[in-house]
mmCIF file of C-alpha atoms in Angstrom:
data_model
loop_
_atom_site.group_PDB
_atom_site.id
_atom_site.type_symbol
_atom_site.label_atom_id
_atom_site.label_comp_id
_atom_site.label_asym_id
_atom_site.label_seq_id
_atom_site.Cartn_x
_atom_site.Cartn_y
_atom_site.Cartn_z
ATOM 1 C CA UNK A 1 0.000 0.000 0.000
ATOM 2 C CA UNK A 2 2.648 2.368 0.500
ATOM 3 C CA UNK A 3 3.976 1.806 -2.766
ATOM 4 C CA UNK A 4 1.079 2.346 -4.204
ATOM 5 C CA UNK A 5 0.502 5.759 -2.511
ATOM 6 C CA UNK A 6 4.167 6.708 -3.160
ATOM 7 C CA UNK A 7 3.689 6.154 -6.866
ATOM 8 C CA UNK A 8 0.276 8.042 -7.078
ATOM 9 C CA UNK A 9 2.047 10.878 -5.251
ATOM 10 C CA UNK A 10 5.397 11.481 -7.610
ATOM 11 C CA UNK A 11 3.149 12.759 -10.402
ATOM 12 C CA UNK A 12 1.250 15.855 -8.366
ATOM 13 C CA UNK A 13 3.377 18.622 -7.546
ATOM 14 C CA UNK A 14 3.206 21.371 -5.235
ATOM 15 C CA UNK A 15 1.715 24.046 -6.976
ATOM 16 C CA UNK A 16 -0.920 22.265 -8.144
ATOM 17 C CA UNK A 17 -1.894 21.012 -4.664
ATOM 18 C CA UNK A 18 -1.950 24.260 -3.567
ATOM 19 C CA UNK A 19 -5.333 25.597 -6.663
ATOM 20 C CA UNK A 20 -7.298 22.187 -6.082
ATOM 21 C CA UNK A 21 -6.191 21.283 -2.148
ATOM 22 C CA UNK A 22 -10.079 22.828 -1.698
ATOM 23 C CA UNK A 23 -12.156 20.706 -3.743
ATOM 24 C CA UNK A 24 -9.614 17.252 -2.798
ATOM 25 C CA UNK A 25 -9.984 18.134 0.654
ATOM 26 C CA UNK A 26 -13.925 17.900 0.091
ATOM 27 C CA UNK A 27 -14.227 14.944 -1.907
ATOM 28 C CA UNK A 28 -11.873 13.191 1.044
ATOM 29 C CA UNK A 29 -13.361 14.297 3.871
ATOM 30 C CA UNK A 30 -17.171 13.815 2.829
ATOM 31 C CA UNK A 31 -16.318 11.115 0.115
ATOM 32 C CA UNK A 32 -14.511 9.178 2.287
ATOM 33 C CA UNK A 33 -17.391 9.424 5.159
ATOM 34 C CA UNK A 34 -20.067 8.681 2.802
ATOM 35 C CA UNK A 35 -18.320 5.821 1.971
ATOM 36 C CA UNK A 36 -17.414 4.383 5.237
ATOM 37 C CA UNK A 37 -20.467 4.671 6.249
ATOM 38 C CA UNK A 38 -22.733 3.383 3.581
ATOM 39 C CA UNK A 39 -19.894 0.262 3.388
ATOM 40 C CA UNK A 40 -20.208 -0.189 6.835
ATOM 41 C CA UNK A 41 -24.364 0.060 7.263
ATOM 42 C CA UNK A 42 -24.433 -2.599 3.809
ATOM 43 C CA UNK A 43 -22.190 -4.884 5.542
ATOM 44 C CA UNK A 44 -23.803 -4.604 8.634
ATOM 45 C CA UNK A 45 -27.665 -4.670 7.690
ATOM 46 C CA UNK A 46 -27.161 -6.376 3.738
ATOM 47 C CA UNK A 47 -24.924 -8.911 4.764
ATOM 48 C CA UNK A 48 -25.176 -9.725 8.397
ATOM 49 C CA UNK A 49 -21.390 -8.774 9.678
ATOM 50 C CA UNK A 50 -21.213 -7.959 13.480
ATOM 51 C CA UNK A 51 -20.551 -4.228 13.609
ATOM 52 C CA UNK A 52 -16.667 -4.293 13.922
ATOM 53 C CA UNK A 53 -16.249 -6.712 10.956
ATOM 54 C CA UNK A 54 -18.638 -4.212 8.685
ATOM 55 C CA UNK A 55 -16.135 -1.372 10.118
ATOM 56 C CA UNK A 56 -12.892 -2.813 8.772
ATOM 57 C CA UNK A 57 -14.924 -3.429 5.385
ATOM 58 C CA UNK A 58 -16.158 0.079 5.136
ATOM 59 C CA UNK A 59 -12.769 1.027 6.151
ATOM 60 C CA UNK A 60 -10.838 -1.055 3.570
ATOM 61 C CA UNK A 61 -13.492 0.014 0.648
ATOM 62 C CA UNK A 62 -13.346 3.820 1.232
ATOM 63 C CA UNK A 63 -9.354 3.515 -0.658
ATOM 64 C CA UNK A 64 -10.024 4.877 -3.986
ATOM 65 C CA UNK A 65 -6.521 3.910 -4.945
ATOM 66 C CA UNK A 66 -4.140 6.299 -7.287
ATOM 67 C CA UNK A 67 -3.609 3.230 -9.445
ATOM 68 C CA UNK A 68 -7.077 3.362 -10.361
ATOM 69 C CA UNK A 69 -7.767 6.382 -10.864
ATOM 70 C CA UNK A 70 -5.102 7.688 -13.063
ATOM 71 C CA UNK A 71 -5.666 5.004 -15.753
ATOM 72 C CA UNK A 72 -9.287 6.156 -15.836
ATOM 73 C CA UNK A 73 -9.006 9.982 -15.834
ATOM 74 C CA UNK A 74 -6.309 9.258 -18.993
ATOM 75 C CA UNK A 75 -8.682 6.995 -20.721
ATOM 76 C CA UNK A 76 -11.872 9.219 -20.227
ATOM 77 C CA UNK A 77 -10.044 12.354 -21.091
ATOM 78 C CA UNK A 78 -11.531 14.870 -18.243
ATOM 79 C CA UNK A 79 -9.970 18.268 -17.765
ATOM 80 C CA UNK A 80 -6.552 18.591 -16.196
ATOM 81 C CA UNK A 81 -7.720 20.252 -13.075
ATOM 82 C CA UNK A 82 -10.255 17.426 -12.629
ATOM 83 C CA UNK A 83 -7.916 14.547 -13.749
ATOM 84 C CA UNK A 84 -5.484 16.322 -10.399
ATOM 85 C CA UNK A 85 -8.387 16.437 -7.964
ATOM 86 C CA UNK A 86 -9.439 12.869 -8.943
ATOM 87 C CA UNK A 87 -5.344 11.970 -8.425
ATOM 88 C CA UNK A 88 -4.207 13.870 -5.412
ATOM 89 C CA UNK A 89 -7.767 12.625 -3.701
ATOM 90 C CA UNK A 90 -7.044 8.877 -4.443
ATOM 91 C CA UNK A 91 -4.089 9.331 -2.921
ATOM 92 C CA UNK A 92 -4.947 11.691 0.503
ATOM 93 C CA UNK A 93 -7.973 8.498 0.751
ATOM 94 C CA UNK A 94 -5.884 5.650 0.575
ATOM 95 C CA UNK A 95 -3.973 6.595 3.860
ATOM 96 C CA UNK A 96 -6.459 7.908 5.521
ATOM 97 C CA UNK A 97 -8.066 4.497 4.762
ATOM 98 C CA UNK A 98 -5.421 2.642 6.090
ATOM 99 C CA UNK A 99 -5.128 4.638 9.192
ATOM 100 C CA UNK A 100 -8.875 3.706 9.535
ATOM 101 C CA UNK A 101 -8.502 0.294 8.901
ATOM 102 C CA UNK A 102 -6.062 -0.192 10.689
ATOM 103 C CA UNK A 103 -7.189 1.724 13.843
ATOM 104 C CA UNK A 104 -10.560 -1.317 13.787
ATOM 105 C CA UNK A 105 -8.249 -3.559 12.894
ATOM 106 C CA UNK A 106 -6.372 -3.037 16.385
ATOM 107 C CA UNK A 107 -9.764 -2.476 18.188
ATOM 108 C CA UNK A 108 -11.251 -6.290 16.747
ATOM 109 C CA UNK A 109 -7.334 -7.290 17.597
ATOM 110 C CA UNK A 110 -7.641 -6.381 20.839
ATOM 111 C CA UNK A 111 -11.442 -8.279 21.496
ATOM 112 C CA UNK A 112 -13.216 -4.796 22.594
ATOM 113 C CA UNK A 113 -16.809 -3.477 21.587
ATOM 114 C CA UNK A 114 -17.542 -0.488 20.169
ATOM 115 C CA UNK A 115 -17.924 1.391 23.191
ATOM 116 C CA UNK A 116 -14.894 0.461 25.010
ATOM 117 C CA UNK A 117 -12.196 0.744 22.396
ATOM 118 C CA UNK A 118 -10.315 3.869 23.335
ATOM 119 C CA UNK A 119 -10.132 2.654 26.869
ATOM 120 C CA UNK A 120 -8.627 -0.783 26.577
ATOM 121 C CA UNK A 121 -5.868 0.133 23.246
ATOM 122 C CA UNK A 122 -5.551 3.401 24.913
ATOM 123 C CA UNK A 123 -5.469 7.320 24.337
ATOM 124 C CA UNK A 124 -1.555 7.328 24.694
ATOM 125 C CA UNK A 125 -1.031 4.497 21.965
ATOM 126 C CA UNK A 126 -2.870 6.333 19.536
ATOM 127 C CA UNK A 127 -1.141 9.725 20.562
ATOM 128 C CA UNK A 128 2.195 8.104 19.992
ATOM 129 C CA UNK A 129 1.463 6.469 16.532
ATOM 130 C CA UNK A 130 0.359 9.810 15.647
ATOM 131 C CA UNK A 131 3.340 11.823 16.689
ATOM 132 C CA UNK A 132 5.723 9.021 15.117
ATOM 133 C CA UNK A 133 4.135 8.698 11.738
ATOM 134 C CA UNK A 134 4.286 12.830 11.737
ATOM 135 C CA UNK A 135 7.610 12.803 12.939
ATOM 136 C CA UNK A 136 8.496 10.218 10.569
ATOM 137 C CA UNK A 137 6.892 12.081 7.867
ATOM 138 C CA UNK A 138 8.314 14.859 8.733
ATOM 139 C CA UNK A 139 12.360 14.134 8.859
ATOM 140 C CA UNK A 140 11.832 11.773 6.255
ATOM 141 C CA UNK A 141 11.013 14.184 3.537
ATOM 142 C CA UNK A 142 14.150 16.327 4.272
#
């Protein structure tokens, strides 16, 4: 997966992040939640998963995946400024999709119910894998 992220992300540069970051940050915040939750609510009611199972689904289905979308926006021909909206949100979704999937993937790891989650895994765990993947991030791309 992080391939695949680091590949979608060489071909977007800077200044184009900067005219479209609006309408990307839109389609991933919304987008993704529509998705998550419609996945989830199918998986749940549709098919009959216990709620933490239809969680991780909804989580692992809201990744729209650079490697899909590029090959589509260059076979359909949409505007450039589309074409980089559709790319740079494929790639902002797929990690917040695996952050999301990964954070229910701990909480059905760990054998806790919805409600109790936070408590048992703990504030501080997810504080620290937080601060280390943005310190990470941070040193890593000087």
């Amino acid at each position: 997966m992080i391939i695949i992220v680091f590949e979608g992300s060489i071909g977007i540069d800077l200044k184009t992040i900067k005219k479209i970051s609006r309408e990307a940050t839109m389609l991933v915040s919304v987008g993704g939640v529509i998705t998550f939750l419609g996945v989830s609510l199918g998986a749940r009611y549709i098919v009959g998963m216990e709620w933490m199972t239809a969680m991780l689904v909804g989580g692992i289905l809201m990744a729209t995946g650079p490697t899909v979308i590029a090959p589509l926006v260059r076979h359909m021909k949409v505007k450039r400024k589309v074409g980089k909206i559709l790319e740079l949100e494929g790639v902002l979704n797929d990690a917040i999709a695996v952050i999301v999937s990964a954070t229910i993937f701990e909480l059905i790891i760990a054998d806790v119910g919805l409600g109790e989650g936070i408590e048992v895994i703990g504030i501080e765990v997810i504080l620290q894998k937080i601060v280390t993947g943005f310190l990470i991030g941070m040193f890593g791309g000087y």
